CSV table of C-alpha atoms in Angstrom, one decimal:
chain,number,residue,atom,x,y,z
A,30,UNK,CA,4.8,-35.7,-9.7
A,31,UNK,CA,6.4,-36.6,-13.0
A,32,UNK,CA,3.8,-37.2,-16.4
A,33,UNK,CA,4.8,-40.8,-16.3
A,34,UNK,CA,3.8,-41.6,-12.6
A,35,UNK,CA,0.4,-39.5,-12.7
A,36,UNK,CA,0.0,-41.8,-16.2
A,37,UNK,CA,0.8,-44.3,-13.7
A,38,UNK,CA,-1.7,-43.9,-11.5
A,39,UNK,CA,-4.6,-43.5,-14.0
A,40,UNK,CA,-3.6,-47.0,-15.2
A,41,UNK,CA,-4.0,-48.3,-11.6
A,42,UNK,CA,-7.6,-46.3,-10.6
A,43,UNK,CA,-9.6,-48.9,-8.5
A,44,UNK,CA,-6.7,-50.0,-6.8
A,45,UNK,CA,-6.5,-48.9,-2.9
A,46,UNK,CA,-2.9,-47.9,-3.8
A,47,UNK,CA,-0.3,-46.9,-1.0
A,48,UNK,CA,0.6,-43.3,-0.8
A,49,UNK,CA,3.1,-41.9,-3.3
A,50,UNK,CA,6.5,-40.7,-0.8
A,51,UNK,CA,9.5,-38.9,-0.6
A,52,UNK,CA,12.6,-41.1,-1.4
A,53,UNK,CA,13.2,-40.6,2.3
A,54,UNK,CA,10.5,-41.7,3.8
A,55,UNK,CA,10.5,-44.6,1.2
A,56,UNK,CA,13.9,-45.3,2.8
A,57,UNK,CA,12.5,-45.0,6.2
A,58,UNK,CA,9.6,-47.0,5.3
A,59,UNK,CA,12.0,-49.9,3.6
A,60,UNK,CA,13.8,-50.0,6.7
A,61,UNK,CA,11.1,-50.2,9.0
A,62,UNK,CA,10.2,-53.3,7.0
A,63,UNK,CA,13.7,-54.6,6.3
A,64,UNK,CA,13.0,-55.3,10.8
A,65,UNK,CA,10.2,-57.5,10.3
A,66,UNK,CA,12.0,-59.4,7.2
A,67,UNK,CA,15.3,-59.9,9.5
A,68,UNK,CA,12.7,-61.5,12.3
A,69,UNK,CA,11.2,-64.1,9.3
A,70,UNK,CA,14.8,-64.6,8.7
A,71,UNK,CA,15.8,-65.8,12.0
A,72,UNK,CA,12.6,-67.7,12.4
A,73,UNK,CA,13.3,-69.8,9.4
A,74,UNK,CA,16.9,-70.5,10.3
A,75,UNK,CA,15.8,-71.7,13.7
A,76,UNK,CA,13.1,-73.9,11.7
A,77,UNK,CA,15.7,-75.1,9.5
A,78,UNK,CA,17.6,-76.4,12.7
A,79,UNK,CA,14.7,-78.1,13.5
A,80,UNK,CA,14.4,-79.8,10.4
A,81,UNK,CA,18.1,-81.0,10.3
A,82,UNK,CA,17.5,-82.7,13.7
A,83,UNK,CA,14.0,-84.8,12.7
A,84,UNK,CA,14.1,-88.0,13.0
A,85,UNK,CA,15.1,-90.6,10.1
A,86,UNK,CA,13.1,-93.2,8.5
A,87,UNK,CA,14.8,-96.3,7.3
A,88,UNK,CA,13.5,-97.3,3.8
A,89,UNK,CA,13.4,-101.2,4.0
A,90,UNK,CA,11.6,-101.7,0.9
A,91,UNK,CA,13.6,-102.6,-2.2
A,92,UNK,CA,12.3,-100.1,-4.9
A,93,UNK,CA,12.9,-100.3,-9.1
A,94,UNK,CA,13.0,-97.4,-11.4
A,95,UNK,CA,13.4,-97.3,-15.3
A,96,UNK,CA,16.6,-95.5,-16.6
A,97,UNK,CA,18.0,-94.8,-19.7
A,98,UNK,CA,20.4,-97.6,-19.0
A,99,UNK,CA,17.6,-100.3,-17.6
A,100,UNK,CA,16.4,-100.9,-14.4
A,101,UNK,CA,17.8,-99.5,-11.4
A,102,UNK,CA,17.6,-99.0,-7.2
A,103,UNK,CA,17.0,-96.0,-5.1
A,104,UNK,CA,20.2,-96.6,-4.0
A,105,UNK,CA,21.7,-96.1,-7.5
A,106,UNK,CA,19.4,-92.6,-7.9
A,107,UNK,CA,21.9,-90.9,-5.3
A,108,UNK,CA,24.7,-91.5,-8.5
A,109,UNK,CA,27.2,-92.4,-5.3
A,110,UNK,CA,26.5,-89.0,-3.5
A,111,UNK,CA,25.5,-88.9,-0.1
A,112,UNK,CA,21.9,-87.3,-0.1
A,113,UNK,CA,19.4,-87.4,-2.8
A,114,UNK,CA,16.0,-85.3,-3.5
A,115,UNK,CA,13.2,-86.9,-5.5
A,116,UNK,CA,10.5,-85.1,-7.2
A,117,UNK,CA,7.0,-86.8,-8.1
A,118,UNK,CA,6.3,-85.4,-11.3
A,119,UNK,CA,2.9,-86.2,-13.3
A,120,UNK,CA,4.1,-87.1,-16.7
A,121,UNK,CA,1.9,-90.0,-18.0
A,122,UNK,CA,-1.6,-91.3,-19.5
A,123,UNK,CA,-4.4,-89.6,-17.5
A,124,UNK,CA,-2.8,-86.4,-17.0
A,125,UNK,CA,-3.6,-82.9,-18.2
A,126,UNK,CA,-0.8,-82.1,-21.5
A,127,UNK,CA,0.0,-86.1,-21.9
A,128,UNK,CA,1.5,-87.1,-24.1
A,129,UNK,CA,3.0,-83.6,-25.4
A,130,UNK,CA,2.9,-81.8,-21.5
A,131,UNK,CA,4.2,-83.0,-18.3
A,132,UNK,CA,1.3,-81.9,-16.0
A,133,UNK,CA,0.8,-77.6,-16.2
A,134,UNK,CA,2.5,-77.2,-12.3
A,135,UNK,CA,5.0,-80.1,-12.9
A,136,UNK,CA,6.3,-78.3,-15.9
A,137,UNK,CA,6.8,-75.1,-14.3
A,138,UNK,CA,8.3,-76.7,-11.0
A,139,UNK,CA,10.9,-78.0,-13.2
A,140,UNK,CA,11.1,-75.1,-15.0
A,141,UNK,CA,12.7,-73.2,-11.7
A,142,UNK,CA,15.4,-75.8,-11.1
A,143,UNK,CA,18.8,-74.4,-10.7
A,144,UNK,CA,22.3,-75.6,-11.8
A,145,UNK,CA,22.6,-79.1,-10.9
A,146,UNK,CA,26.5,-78.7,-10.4
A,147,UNK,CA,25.9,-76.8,-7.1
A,148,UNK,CA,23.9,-79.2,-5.8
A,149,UNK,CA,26.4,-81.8,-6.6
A,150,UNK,CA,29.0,-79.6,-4.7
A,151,UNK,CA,27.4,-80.5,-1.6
A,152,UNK,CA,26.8,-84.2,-2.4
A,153,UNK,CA,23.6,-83.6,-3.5
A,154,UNK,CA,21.6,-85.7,-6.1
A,155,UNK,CA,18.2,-84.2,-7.9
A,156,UNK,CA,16.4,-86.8,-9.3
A,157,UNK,CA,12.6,-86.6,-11.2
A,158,UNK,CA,9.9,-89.5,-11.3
A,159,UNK,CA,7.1,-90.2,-13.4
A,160,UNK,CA,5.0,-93.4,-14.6
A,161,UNK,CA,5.9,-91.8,-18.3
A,162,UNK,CA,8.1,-94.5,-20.2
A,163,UNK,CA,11.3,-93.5,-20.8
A,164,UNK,CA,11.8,-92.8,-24.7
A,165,UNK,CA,8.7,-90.1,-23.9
A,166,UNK,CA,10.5,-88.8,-20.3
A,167,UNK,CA,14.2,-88.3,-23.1
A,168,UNK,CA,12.0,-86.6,-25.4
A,169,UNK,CA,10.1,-84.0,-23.0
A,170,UNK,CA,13.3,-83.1,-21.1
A,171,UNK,CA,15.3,-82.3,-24.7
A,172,UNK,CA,12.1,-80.3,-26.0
A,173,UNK,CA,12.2,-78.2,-22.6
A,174,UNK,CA,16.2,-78.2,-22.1
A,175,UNK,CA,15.8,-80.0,-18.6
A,176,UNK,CA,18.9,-82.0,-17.4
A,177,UNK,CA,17.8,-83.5,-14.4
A,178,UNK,CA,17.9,-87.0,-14.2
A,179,UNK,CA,14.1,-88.6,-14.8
A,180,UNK,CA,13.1,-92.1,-13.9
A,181,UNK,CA,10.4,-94.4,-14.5
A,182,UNK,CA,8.3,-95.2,-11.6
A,183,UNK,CA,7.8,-99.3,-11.5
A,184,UNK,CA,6.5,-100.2,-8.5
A,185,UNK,CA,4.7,-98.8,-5.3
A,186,UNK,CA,7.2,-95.9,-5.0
A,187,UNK,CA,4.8,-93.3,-5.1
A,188,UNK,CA,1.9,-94.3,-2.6
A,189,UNK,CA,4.6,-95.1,-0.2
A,190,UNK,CA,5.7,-91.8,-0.4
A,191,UNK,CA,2.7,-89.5,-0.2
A,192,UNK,CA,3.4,-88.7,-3.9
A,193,UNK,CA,0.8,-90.6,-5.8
A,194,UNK,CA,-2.0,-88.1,-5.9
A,195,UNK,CA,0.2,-85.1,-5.3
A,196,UNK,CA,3.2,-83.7,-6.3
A,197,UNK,CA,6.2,-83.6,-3.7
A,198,UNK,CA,9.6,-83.5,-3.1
A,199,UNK,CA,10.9,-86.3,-0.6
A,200,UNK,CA,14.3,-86.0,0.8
A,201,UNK,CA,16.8,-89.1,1.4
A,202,UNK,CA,20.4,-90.0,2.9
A,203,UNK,CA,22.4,-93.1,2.8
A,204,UNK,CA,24.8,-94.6,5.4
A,205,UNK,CA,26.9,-97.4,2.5
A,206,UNK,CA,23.9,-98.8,1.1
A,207,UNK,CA,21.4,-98.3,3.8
A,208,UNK,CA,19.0,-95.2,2.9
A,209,UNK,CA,16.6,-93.3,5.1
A,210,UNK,CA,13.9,-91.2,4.4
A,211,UNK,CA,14.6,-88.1,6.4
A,212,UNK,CA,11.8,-85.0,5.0
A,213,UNK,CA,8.6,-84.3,2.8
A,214,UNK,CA,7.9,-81.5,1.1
A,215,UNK,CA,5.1,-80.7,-1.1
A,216,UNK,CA,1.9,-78.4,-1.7
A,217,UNK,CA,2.3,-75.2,-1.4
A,218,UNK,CA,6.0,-75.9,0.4
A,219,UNK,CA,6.8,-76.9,-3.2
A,220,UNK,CA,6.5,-73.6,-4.9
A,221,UNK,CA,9.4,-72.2,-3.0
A,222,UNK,CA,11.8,-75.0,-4.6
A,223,UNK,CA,13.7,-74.5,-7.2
A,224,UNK,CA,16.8,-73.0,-5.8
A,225,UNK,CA,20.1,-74.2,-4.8
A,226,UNK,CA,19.8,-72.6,-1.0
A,227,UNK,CA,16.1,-74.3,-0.9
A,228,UNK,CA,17.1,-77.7,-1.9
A,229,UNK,CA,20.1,-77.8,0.4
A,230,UNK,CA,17.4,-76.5,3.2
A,231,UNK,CA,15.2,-79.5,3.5
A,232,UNK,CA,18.1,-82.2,3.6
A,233,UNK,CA,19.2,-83.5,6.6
A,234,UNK,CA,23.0,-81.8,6.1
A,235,UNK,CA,21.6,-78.6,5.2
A,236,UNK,CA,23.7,-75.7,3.5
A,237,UNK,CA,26.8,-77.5,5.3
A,238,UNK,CA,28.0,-73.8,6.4
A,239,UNK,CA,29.0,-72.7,9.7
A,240,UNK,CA,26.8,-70.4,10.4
A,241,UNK,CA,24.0,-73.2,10.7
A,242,UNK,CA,22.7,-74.7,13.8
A,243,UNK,CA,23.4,-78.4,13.1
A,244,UNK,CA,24.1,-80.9,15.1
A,245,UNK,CA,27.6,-82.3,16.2
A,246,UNK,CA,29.7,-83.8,13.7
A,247,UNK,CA,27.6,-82.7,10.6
A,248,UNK,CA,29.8,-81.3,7.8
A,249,UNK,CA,30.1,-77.7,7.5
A,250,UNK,CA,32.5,-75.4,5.5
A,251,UNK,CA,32.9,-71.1,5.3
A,252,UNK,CA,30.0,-69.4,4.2
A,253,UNK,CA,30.6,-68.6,0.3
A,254,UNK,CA,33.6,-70.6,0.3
A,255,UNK,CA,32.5,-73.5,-1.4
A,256,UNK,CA,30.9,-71.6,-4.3
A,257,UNK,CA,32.5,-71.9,-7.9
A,258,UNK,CA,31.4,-71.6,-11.3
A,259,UNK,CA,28.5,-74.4,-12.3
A,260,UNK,CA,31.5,-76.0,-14.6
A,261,UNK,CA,34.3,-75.4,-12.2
A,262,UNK,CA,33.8,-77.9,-9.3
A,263,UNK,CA,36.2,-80.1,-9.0
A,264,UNK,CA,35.4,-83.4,-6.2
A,265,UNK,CA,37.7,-82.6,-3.1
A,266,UNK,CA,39.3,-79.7,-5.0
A,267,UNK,CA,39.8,-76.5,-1.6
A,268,UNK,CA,38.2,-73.4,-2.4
A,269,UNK,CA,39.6,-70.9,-5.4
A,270,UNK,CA,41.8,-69.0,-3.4
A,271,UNK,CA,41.4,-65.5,-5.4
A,272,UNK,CA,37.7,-66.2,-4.4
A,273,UNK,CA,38.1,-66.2,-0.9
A,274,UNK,CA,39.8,-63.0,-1.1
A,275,UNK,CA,36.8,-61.5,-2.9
A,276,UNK,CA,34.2,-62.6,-0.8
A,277,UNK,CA,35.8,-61.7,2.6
A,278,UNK,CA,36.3,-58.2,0.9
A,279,UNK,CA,33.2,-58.0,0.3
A,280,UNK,CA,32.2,-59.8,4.0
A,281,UNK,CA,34.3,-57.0,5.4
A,282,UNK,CA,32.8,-53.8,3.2
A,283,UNK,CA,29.5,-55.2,4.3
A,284,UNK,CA,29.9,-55.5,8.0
A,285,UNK,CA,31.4,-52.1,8.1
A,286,UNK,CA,28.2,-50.1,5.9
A,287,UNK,CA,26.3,-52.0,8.8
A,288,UNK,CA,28.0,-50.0,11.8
């Protein structure tokens, strides 16, 4: 036992701390684990399937939103892509931090969103809604360096969606101009949002990779193959070739370590 670890443990006394191993049984340990973290794995993949075949809710109600441009629709929130993702955030009079805060969780929610641009990729809009006007939303947003777009609730919005008490993240597709409401995220389902793989997971579409269980007819592209630098998408633009090259080298290396 080195100086460090045994100072190590004297820092941690009180703790029911796990035995200190061999790097090979650590290994052996790890692996017997890495079993149990493939089964989750699976599990959720299956769950996702599930998710992608729920049923749809049409949204008949005409809703209103305050932009930085003026009023506008749910139907102009999806910025002409094809599925759209609204967080409820608490940014207004009555909450905790107002007027300098968004509410403490809120902040930090926003605070884990990834790249927009990936999301876009996959016709994917992110959109954040408050009760905040909107000259205080443009001013908490450059203060924190969030660029997600951030409306102004006007209307019934909220209750309708089971985000007026609560935070949440409610997922949506059009078909033209007819939306549906198609999943609902929030309490502690929220905390695992932030990236780009578990945004994608709780739209309808999905990742839109092969691998996925989806049903017939869904869009669906080569694992990895769609990826690109956040300010190198280009709209209907194939893969970068010299990254398809990489990443099935690396496919490859990987499958054969695995034998």
């Amino acid at each position: 036992m080195t100086a460090s670890t045994e100072k190590g443990l004297k820092e941690l006394q009180g703790l029911d701390a796990p035995p200190i191993v061999s790097a090979q049984e650590w290994d052996a340990a790890r692996e017997r684990m890495l079993v149990r973290e493939k089964e989750m794995t699976r599990a959720r993949d299956a769950l996702m399937a599930e998710r992608r075949r729920m049923p749809w809710l049409a949204v008949e109600k005409k809703y209103s939103f305050e932009g930085p441009k003026g009023k506008v629709s749910l139907l102009d929130l999806f910025e002409g892509r094809r599925q759209l993702i609204i967080y409820r955030a608490f940014f207004e009079p009555g909450v905790h931090g107002w007027p300098e805060h968004a509410c403490v969780g809120c902040s930090m929610v926003a605070d884990q969103v990834s790249h927009l641009a990936h999301l876009h990729a996959r016709d994917t809009t992110l959109a954040y809604v408050s009760r905040a006007p909107q000259a205080d939303i443009a001013r908490l947003k450059k203060e924190n360096g969030w660029t997600m777009p951030w409306y102004t609730l006007t209307d019934s919005f909220d209750l309708d969606f089971g985000v007026d008490q609560w935070h949440g993240h409610n997922a949506f597709i059009r078909d033209g101009e007819r939306v549906f409401r198609t999943y609902f995220i929030n309490t502690r389902g929220d905390e695992a949002i932030g990236t780009v793989w578990s945004f994608l997971d709780m739209t309808a579409l999905g990742r839109q990779e092969e691998w996925e269980d989806s049903p017939k007819g869904y869009p669906q592209s080569r694992t990895y193959k769609w990826w690109n630098w956040h300010d190198s998408y280009v709209p209907g633009a194939p893969p970068d070739p010299k990254w398809i090259e990489v990443s099935d080298a690396g496919e490859a290396a990987f499958r054969d370590q695995q034998k």
